[in-house]
Amino acid sequence: MNFSRFQLANAFAALLIALGTGAGGAAAAEEKRLFVYNWADFIGSNTIAEFEKQTVIKVTYDVYDSEETMDARLLAGSSGYDVVFASTEYFGREIKAGVYIPLDRSKLPNWKNLDPRILAIQAVHDPGNVHSAPYVHAINGFAYNVDMIKARMPNAPLDSLDMIFKPEIAAKFADCGITFLDSAADTLLLALQYLRLDPNTTKPEDYKAAENLLLKVRPYVRSYDSAEYINGLANREICIAMSWSSDYALSRARARAVGVEVNLAFTVPKEGANQNFTSLLIPVGAPHPEAAYQFINFILRPNVIAEITHEIYYGNDNVASRPLIKPSILNDPTLYPTPEIEARLFRSDEASAATERIRTRTWTRVKTAK
């Protein structure tokens, strides 16, 4: 069996961690520090401070603006992070590349709180759920300002991806602003599904068809963005945003916080939509593995993850937290999907390096309109 230098280095680092030795000395003398890598706005505003208060562990919290950025950094090795938040379609191949350590369940007593159904779904990407602790889930669709849409098109097809992918319809909303996620995977998956092609295709000709579709609506897309559109919806600066299901509720909450009522809604398209799941993982070579276990176990507390859900409006994968979740969130089928919604959803397969190259090149041409 042949191993890359990256895999050998990671294996050696994992051995040092297992032995409780390394640059910092014995595990018992581990520095009270923790380095976390996550999306912006993807954790409660007080979560980190509360963890620091209870553990006296100082947290450095870094954010990434796309999973492609996170993926590249992790695959390069020696990231310096102790805990990484990653979605199934990325961590599956990162696990195969030897990026993450197997989790010691004896250090995660709150593992028992996780939803067995979600564990089974994630096991497709992490067999046996060896490396990843489920966090939250979301659906990719589009959020919109109800009043701004009705003013421009009273009979708008609000249940359909025609709203963002049909040029003659998208053109009606160009003045009030349309944004797409700055995510090659999410946008292309949705475009392929709309074209009734396999969203997990590996065929270059299918990606070319998706590219042509996206280029036709490119003149009406104001920006490609995975974070700022939340405020844009709240401030009425945009009227339609390809988005994850939680973000319309978060936008509405931000508007209410400053005394503004914004009539927002979210569509899980009738044509189908991709659902993703995010987990917490510990990279090989993590400088503070014991702190990482404490942090993950903290997040797995029902009250902690319930408060995160209340703030970021993502449905979580901790079944023990359900009694603590506000009914307005728990009963929202875009956040906790009903069987009828689940029937429309598909999940992204782990993309090969070749498929990733096709996606990246396609995405570059779409964004630059070249």
Tab-separated table of C-alpha atoms in Angstrom:
chain	number	residue	atom	x	y	z
A	1	MET	CA	0.000	0.000	0.000
A	2	ASN	CA	1.353	3.435	-0.944
A	3	PHE	CA	0.957	6.493	1.298
A	4	SER	CA	1.467	10.139	0.443
A	5	ARG	CA	3.795	12.257	2.557
A	6	PHE	CA	0.677	14.112	3.761
A	7	GLN	CA	-0.945	10.889	5.009
A	8	LEU	CA	2.277	9.694	6.666
A	9	ALA	CA	2.750	13.015	8.426
A	10	ASN	CA	-0.826	12.954	9.629
A	11	ALA	CA	-0.486	9.355	10.831
A	12	PHE	CA	2.600	10.301	12.846
A	13	ALA	CA	0.818	13.315	14.339
A	14	ALA	CA	-2.143	11.110	15.263
A	15	LEU	CA	0.233	8.685	16.998
A	16	LEU	CA	1.702	11.532	19.040
A	17	ILE	CA	-1.784	12.606	20.093
A	18	ALA	CA	-2.727	9.039	21.015
A	19	LEU	CA	0.413	8.728	23.147
A	20	GLY	CA	-0.373	12.038	24.817
A	21	THR	CA	2.904	13.578	23.663
A	22	GLY	CA	3.920	16.212	21.200
A	23	ALA	CA	5.405	19.653	21.021
A	24	GLY	CA	3.418	20.744	24.060
A	25	GLY	CA	4.426	17.798	26.290
A	26	ALA	CA	2.032	15.473	28.087
A	27	ALA	CA	-1.680	15.691	27.415
A	28	ALA	CA	-2.265	16.525	31.081
A	29	ALA	CA	-0.272	19.722	30.578
A	30	GLU	CA	-2.151	20.772	27.447
A	31	GLU	CA	-2.363	24.531	27.024
A	32	LYS	CA	-5.796	25.982	27.762
A	33	ARG	CA	-6.377	27.073	24.168
A	34	LEU	CA	-8.712	26.079	21.355
A	35	PHE	CA	-8.626	27.009	17.672
A	36	VAL	CA	-11.950	26.727	15.821
A	37	TYR	CA	-12.643	27.077	12.072
A	38	ASN	CA	-16.241	27.721	11.021
A	39	TRP	CA	-18.582	29.818	8.901
A	40	ALA	CA	-19.412	33.312	10.102
A	41	ASP	CA	-22.813	33.574	11.853
A	42	PHE	CA	-22.900	29.810	12.350
A	43	ILE	CA	-22.866	29.627	16.135
A	44	GLY	CA	-24.602	31.429	18.987
A	45	SER	CA	-23.354	34.877	19.920
A	46	ASN	CA	-22.628	33.706	23.484
A	47	THR	CA	-21.633	30.101	22.791
A	48	ILE	CA	-17.897	30.695	22.739
A	49	ALA	CA	-17.947	33.026	25.759
A	50	GLU	CA	-19.977	30.517	27.770
A	51	PHE	CA	-17.590	27.696	26.862
A	52	GLU	CA	-14.625	29.843	27.886
A	53	LYS	CA	-16.330	30.719	31.168
A	54	GLN	CA	-17.068	27.098	32.050
A	55	THR	CA	-13.724	25.620	30.986
A	56	VAL	CA	-11.220	28.505	31.290
A	57	ILE	CA	-10.117	27.583	27.760
A	58	LYS	CA	-9.305	30.556	25.521
A	59	VAL	CA	-10.892	30.179	22.083
A	60	THR	CA	-9.600	31.621	18.820
A	61	TYR	CA	-12.500	31.531	16.363
A	62	ASP	CA	-11.610	31.916	12.673
A	63	VAL	CA	-14.159	32.016	9.847
A	64	TYR	CA	-14.136	30.958	6.219
A	65	ASP	CA	-16.286	32.365	3.413
A	66	SER	CA	-16.682	29.147	1.415
A	67	GLU	CA	-16.221	25.446	1.998
A	68	GLU	CA	-13.857	25.355	-0.959
A	69	THR	CA	-11.543	27.638	1.046
A	70	MET	CA	-11.849	25.446	4.133
A	71	ASP	CA	-11.308	22.279	2.095
A	72	ALA	CA	-8.128	23.584	0.477
A	73	ARG	CA	-6.688	24.635	3.814
A	74	LEU	CA	-7.423	21.314	5.485
A	75	LEU	CA	-6.102	19.230	2.611
A	76	ALA	CA	-2.875	21.236	2.626
A	77	GLY	CA	-2.175	19.810	6.101
A	78	SER	CA	-1.043	21.336	9.405
A	79	SER	CA	-3.987	23.725	9.569
A	80	GLY	CA	-3.417	24.473	13.236
A	81	TYR	CA	-7.119	24.059	14.065
A	82	ASP	CA	-8.546	21.919	16.851
A	83	VAL	CA	-12.184	21.803	15.678
A	84	VAL	CA	-13.494	22.281	12.151
A	85	PHE	CA	-17.132	22.624	11.064
A	86	ALA	CA	-17.610	20.921	7.684
A	87	SER	CA	-20.518	19.583	5.618
A	88	THR	CA	-20.983	16.003	4.501
A	89	GLU	CA	-20.021	16.512	0.860
A	90	TYR	CA	-16.642	17.903	1.929
A	91	PHE	CA	-15.705	15.967	5.030
A	92	GLY	CA	-16.327	12.634	3.293
A	93	ARG	CA	-13.352	13.033	1.022
A	94	GLU	CA	-11.338	14.835	3.698
A	95	ILE	CA	-11.756	11.782	5.925
A	96	LYS	CA	-10.487	9.545	3.112
A	97	ALA	CA	-7.480	11.849	2.724
A	98	GLY	CA	-6.604	11.331	6.392
A	99	VAL	CA	-7.437	14.858	7.506
A	100	TYR	CA	-9.353	13.991	10.711
A	101	ILE	CA	-8.780	11.768	13.738
A	102	PRO	CA	-11.250	9.073	14.836
A	103	LEU	CA	-13.309	10.380	17.748
A	104	ASP	CA	-12.930	8.789	21.166
A	105	ARG	CA	-16.579	8.404	22.186
A	106	SER	CA	-15.585	7.902	25.833
A	107	LYS	CA	-14.718	11.612	25.835
A	108	LEU	CA	-18.112	12.544	24.368
A	109	PRO	CA	-20.770	11.406	26.868
A	110	ASN	CA	-23.311	13.698	25.205
A	111	TRP	CA	-23.073	11.686	21.985
A	112	LYS	CA	-26.178	9.868	23.237
A	113	ASN	CA	-28.222	12.999	22.461
A	114	LEU	CA	-27.739	12.734	18.694
A	115	ASP	CA	-30.562	11.768	16.325
A	116	PRO	CA	-30.052	8.157	15.104
A	117	ARG	CA	-31.718	9.019	11.781
A	118	ILE	CA	-29.192	11.769	11.107
A	119	LEU	CA	-26.312	9.544	12.177
A	120	ALA	CA	-27.475	6.996	9.599
A	121	ILE	CA	-27.582	9.671	6.868
A	122	GLN	CA	-24.120	10.952	7.735
A	123	ALA	CA	-22.683	7.435	7.915
A	124	VAL	CA	-22.783	7.405	4.109
A	125	HIS	CA	-19.954	9.957	4.210
A	126	ASP	CA	-18.356	8.817	7.475
A	127	PRO	CA	-18.880	5.047	7.845
A	128	GLY	CA	-19.704	4.191	11.427
A	129	ASN	CA	-19.780	7.916	12.334
A	130	VAL	CA	-16.180	7.486	13.396
A	131	HIS	CA	-14.896	11.021	12.729
A	132	SER	CA	-17.824	13.459	12.742
A	133	ALA	CA	-20.296	14.741	15.339
A	134	PRO	CA	-23.537	16.024	13.706
A	135	TYR	CA	-24.371	19.697	14.252
A	136	VAL	CA	-27.127	21.255	12.072
A	137	HIS	CA	-28.854	20.809	8.717
A	138	ALA	CA	-30.254	23.082	6.003
A	139	ILE	CA	-32.055	23.090	2.660
A	140	ASN	CA	-30.940	25.082	-0.365
A	141	GLY	CA	-33.731	27.057	-2.031
A	142	PHE	CA	-34.565	30.745	-2.235
A	143	ALA	CA	-35.735	33.411	0.191
A	144	TYR	CA	-37.737	36.403	-0.967
A	145	ASN	CA	-39.464	39.575	0.127
A	146	VAL	CA	-43.167	38.825	-0.368
A	147	ASP	CA	-44.261	42.445	-0.839
A	148	MET	CA	-41.480	43.385	-3.264
A	149	ILE	CA	-42.193	40.327	-5.409
A	150	LYS	CA	-45.966	40.892	-5.486
A	151	ALA	CA	-45.467	44.520	-6.507
A	152	ARG	CA	-43.553	43.405	-9.592
A	153	MET	CA	-45.286	40.137	-10.463
A	154	PRO	CA	-48.538	39.335	-8.632
A	155	ASN	CA	-48.699	35.861	-10.187
A	156	ALA	CA	-45.034	34.992	-9.604
A	157	PRO	CA	-44.343	31.203	-9.523
A	158	LEU	CA	-43.242	31.290	-5.900
A	159	ASP	CA	-43.059	27.498	-5.582
A	160	SER	CA	-40.624	27.089	-8.465
A	161	LEU	CA	-36.988	27.612	-9.416
A	162	ASP	CA	-38.394	29.509	-12.407
A	163	MET	CA	-38.074	32.502	-10.077
A	164	ILE	CA	-34.302	32.489	-10.348
A	165	PHE	CA	-33.507	30.335	-13.390
A	166	LYS	CA	-36.042	31.497	-16.011
A	167	PRO	CA	-34.595	34.651	-17.647
A	168	GLU	CA	-37.902	36.334	-18.453
A	169	ILE	CA	-39.005	35.953	-14.823
A	170	ALA	CA	-35.674	36.808	-13.187
A	171	ALA	CA	-35.562	39.971	-15.316
A	172	LYS	CA	-38.661	41.289	-13.522
A	173	PHE	CA	-36.759	41.347	-10.218
A	174	ALA	CA	-33.373	42.629	-11.368
A	175	ASP	CA	-34.183	46.132	-10.143
A	176	CYS	CA	-34.893	45.026	-6.577
A	177	GLY	CA	-31.966	42.643	-6.493
A	178	ILE	CA	-31.266	38.931	-6.948
A	179	THR	CA	-28.309	37.198	-5.309
A	180	PHE	CA	-26.977	33.670	-5.730
A	181	LEU	CA	-24.937	31.717	-3.211
A	182	ASP	CA	-21.209	32.033	-3.784
A	183	SER	CA	-20.964	28.258	-3.817
A	184	ALA	CA	-20.205	26.282	-6.954
A	185	ALA	CA	-21.563	23.076	-5.453
A	186	ASP	CA	-24.875	24.463	-4.157
A	187	THR	CA	-25.668	26.562	-7.212
A	188	LEU	CA	-24.755	23.901	-9.750
A	189	LEU	CA	-26.629	21.195	-7.859
A	190	LEU	CA	-29.779	23.325	-7.954
A	191	ALA	CA	-29.301	24.216	-11.623
A	192	LEU	CA	-28.803	20.577	-12.625
A	193	GLN	CA	-31.899	19.551	-10.683
A	194	TYR	CA	-33.911	22.276	-12.423
A	195	LEU	CA	-32.748	20.917	-15.794
A	196	ARG	CA	-33.879	17.429	-14.726
A	197	LEU	CA	-30.316	16.195	-14.898
A	198	ASP	CA	-28.620	14.136	-12.216
A	199	PRO	CA	-27.451	16.756	-9.681
A	200	ASN	CA	-24.529	14.459	-8.811
A	201	THR	CA	-23.516	13.999	-12.427
A	202	THR	CA	-19.892	13.641	-13.463
A	203	LYS	CA	-20.572	14.386	-17.133
A	204	PRO	CA	-18.926	17.534	-18.552
A	205	GLU	CA	-21.838	18.014	-20.963
A	206	ASP	CA	-24.291	18.218	-18.023
A	207	TYR	CA	-22.197	20.926	-16.386
A	208	LYS	CA	-22.101	22.746	-19.717
A	209	ALA	CA	-25.908	22.719	-19.781
A	210	ALA	CA	-25.980	24.117	-16.239
A	211	GLU	CA	-23.451	26.764	-17.239
A	212	ASN	CA	-25.598	27.854	-20.172
A	213	LEU	CA	-28.639	28.099	-17.898
A	214	LEU	CA	-26.772	30.217	-15.345
A	215	LEU	CA	-25.245	32.485	-17.976
A	216	LYS	CA	-28.723	33.302	-19.328
A	217	VAL	CA	-29.769	34.714	-15.951
A	218	ARG	CA	-26.330	36.151	-15.159
A	219	PRO	CA	-27.339	39.706	-16.272
A	220	TYR	CA	-30.021	39.789	-13.581
A	221	VAL	CA	-27.869	38.529	-10.678
A	222	ARG	CA	-26.566	41.388	-8.558
A	223	SER	CA	-23.958	39.392	-6.641
A	224	TYR	CA	-22.707	35.967	-5.594
A	225	ASP	CA	-22.633	35.923	-1.835
A	226	SER	CA	-23.059	33.436	1.018
A	227	ALA	CA	-23.263	35.812	3.990
A	228	GLU	CA	-24.179	39.447	3.276
A	229	TYR	CA	-27.510	38.575	1.660
A	230	ILE	CA	-28.885	37.909	5.149
A	231	ASN	CA	-28.586	41.603	5.950
A	232	GLY	CA	-29.618	42.514	2.398
A	233	LEU	CA	-32.960	40.771	2.863
A	234	ALA	CA	-33.438	42.372	6.284
A	235	ASN	CA	-32.687	45.853	4.885
A	236	ARG	CA	-34.837	45.399	1.744
A	237	GLU	CA	-31.711	45.860	-0.381
A	238	ILE	CA	-32.501	42.650	-2.274
A	239	CYS	CA	-35.764	40.889	-2.995
A	240	ILE	CA	-34.661	37.333	-3.880
A	241	ALA	CA	-31.709	35.348	-2.585
A	242	MET	CA	-30.716	31.800	-3.336
A	243	SER	CA	-30.127	30.755	0.242
A	244	TRP	CA	-30.155	28.136	2.912
A	245	SER	CA	-33.478	27.604	4.629
A	246	SER	CA	-32.507	29.138	7.951
A	247	ASP	CA	-31.448	32.477	6.582
A	248	TYR	CA	-34.827	34.003	5.794
A	249	ALA	CA	-35.813	33.508	9.437
A	250	LEU	CA	-32.503	34.959	10.598
A	251	SER	CA	-32.978	37.973	8.292
A	252	ARG	CA	-36.465	38.561	9.658
A	253	ALA	CA	-35.176	38.320	13.234
A	254	ARG	CA	-32.424	40.855	12.523
A	255	ALA	CA	-34.965	43.276	11.060
A	256	ARG	CA	-37.252	42.892	14.073
A	257	ALA	CA	-34.310	43.519	16.395
A	258	VAL	CA	-34.059	47.052	15.016
A	259	GLY	CA	-37.820	47.602	14.973
A	260	VAL	CA	-38.461	46.790	11.305
A	261	GLU	CA	-41.039	44.287	10.034
A	262	VAL	CA	-40.007	42.567	6.801
A	263	ASN	CA	-42.367	40.118	5.103
A	264	LEU	CA	-39.982	37.313	4.120
A	265	ALA	CA	-40.637	33.740	3.027
A	266	PHE	CA	-38.624	30.751	1.864
A	267	THR	CA	-39.337	28.231	-0.879
A	268	VAL	CA	-38.250	24.634	-0.975
A	269	PRO	CA	-38.637	24.354	-4.772
A	270	LYS	CA	-41.150	21.925	-6.208
A	271	GLU	CA	-38.436	20.745	-8.610
A	272	GLY	CA	-36.346	19.567	-5.656
A	273	ALA	CA	-33.489	20.934	-3.555
A	274	ASN	CA	-30.282	19.772	-1.959
A	275	GLN	CA	-30.133	19.223	1.783
A	276	ASN	CA	-26.844	19.415	3.632
A	277	PHE	CA	-25.612	18.443	7.066
A	278	THR	CA	-22.748	20.014	8.990
A	279	SER	CA	-20.625	18.265	11.609
A	280	LEU	CA	-17.761	18.988	13.989
A	281	LEU	CA	-14.448	17.207	13.391
A	282	ILE	CA	-10.955	17.218	14.907
A	283	PRO	CA	-8.076	17.532	12.418
A	284	VAL	CA	-5.044	15.300	12.685
A	285	GLY	CA	-2.292	17.260	14.421
A	286	ALA	CA	-4.776	19.384	16.396
A	287	PRO	CA	-2.614	21.197	18.968
A	288	HIS	CA	-5.246	20.960	21.716
A	289	PRO	CA	-7.197	17.700	21.251
A	290	GLU	CA	-8.474	17.508	24.825
A	291	ALA	CA	-9.930	20.998	24.534
A	292	ALA	CA	-11.477	19.928	21.221
A	293	TYR	CA	-13.289	17.061	22.924
A	294	GLN	CA	-14.535	19.387	25.650
A	295	PHE	CA	-15.851	21.807	23.025
A	296	ILE	CA	-17.656	19.154	20.973
A	297	ASN	CA	-19.204	17.636	24.090
A	298	PHE	CA	-20.305	21.138	25.131
A	299	ILE	CA	-22.009	21.697	21.760
A	300	LEU	CA	-23.775	18.344	22.157
A	301	ARG	CA	-25.552	19.521	25.304
A	302	PRO	CA	-29.287	19.891	24.522
A	303	ASN	CA	-29.541	23.365	26.078
A	304	VAL	CA	-26.438	24.633	24.266
A	305	ILE	CA	-27.463	23.460	20.792
A	306	ALA	CA	-31.055	24.631	21.402
A	307	GLU	CA	-29.806	28.163	22.068
A	308	ILE	CA	-27.698	28.017	18.906
A	309	THR	CA	-30.765	26.993	16.900
A	310	HIS	CA	-32.756	29.845	18.438
A	311	GLU	CA	-30.108	32.299	17.260
A	312	ILE	CA	-29.054	31.024	13.834
A	313	TYR	CA	-32.360	29.333	12.904
A	314	TYR	CA	-30.775	26.104	11.687
A	315	GLY	CA	-32.538	22.907	12.673
A	316	ASN	CA	-30.108	20.856	14.753
A	317	ASP	CA	-29.391	17.138	14.820
A	318	ASN	CA	-29.638	16.682	18.584
A	319	VAL	CA	-32.863	14.831	19.301
A	320	ALA	CA	-32.604	15.529	23.047
A	321	SER	CA	-32.865	19.261	22.334
A	322	ARG	CA	-36.292	19.052	20.656
A	323	PRO	CA	-38.325	19.698	23.843
A	324	LEU	CA	-36.314	22.899	24.318
A	325	ILE	CA	-36.821	24.288	20.800
A	326	LYS	CA	-39.365	27.075	20.333
A	327	PRO	CA	-42.518	25.742	18.595
A	328	SER	CA	-42.244	28.442	15.907
A	329	ILE	CA	-38.911	26.939	14.855
A	330	LEU	CA	-39.630	23.266	15.493
A	331	ASN	CA	-42.867	23.476	13.469
A	332	ASP	CA	-41.297	25.309	10.521
A	333	PRO	CA	-41.060	22.649	7.788
A	334	THR	CA	-38.152	24.444	6.114
A	335	LEU	CA	-36.105	24.081	9.330
A	336	TYR	CA	-37.355	20.688	10.507
A	337	PRO	CA	-38.660	19.150	7.257
A	338	THR	CA	-41.941	17.268	7.168
A	339	PRO	CA	-42.159	13.983	5.214
A	340	GLU	CA	-43.742	15.936	2.319
A	341	ILE	CA	-40.749	18.297	2.198
A	342	GLU	CA	-38.266	15.455	2.689
A	343	ALA	CA	-39.672	13.785	-0.429
A	344	ARG	CA	-38.415	16.735	-2.525
A	345	LEU	CA	-34.891	16.703	-1.155
A	346	PHE	CA	-31.717	15.118	-2.452
A	347	ARG	CA	-28.204	15.002	-1.048
A	348	SER	CA	-24.899	15.769	-2.623
A	349	ASP	CA	-22.526	12.894	-3.275
A	350	GLU	CA	-18.867	13.196	-2.480
A	351	ALA	CA	-17.337	14.820	-5.571
A	352	SER	CA	-14.177	13.419	-7.120
A	353	ALA	CA	-11.193	15.658	-7.803
A	354	ALA	CA	-12.069	15.551	-11.511
A	355	THR	CA	-15.650	16.651	-10.854
A	356	GLU	CA	-14.437	19.414	-8.542
A	357	ARG	CA	-12.220	20.727	-11.352
A	358	ILE	CA	-15.189	20.776	-13.730
A	359	ARG	CA	-17.312	22.587	-11.130
A	360	THR	CA	-14.596	25.136	-10.421
A	361	ARG	CA	-13.998	25.934	-14.083
A	362	THR	CA	-17.728	26.113	-14.772
A	363	TRP	CA	-18.252	28.399	-11.781
A	364	THR	CA	-15.448	30.723	-12.840
A	365	ARG	CA	-16.992	31.124	-16.284
A	366	VAL	CA	-20.431	31.784	-14.784
A	367	LYS	CA	-19.234	34.412	-12.309
A	368	THR	CA	-17.072	36.222	-14.850
A	369	ALA	CA	-19.636	35.730	-17.659
A	370	LYS	CA	-16.822	34.479	-19.929
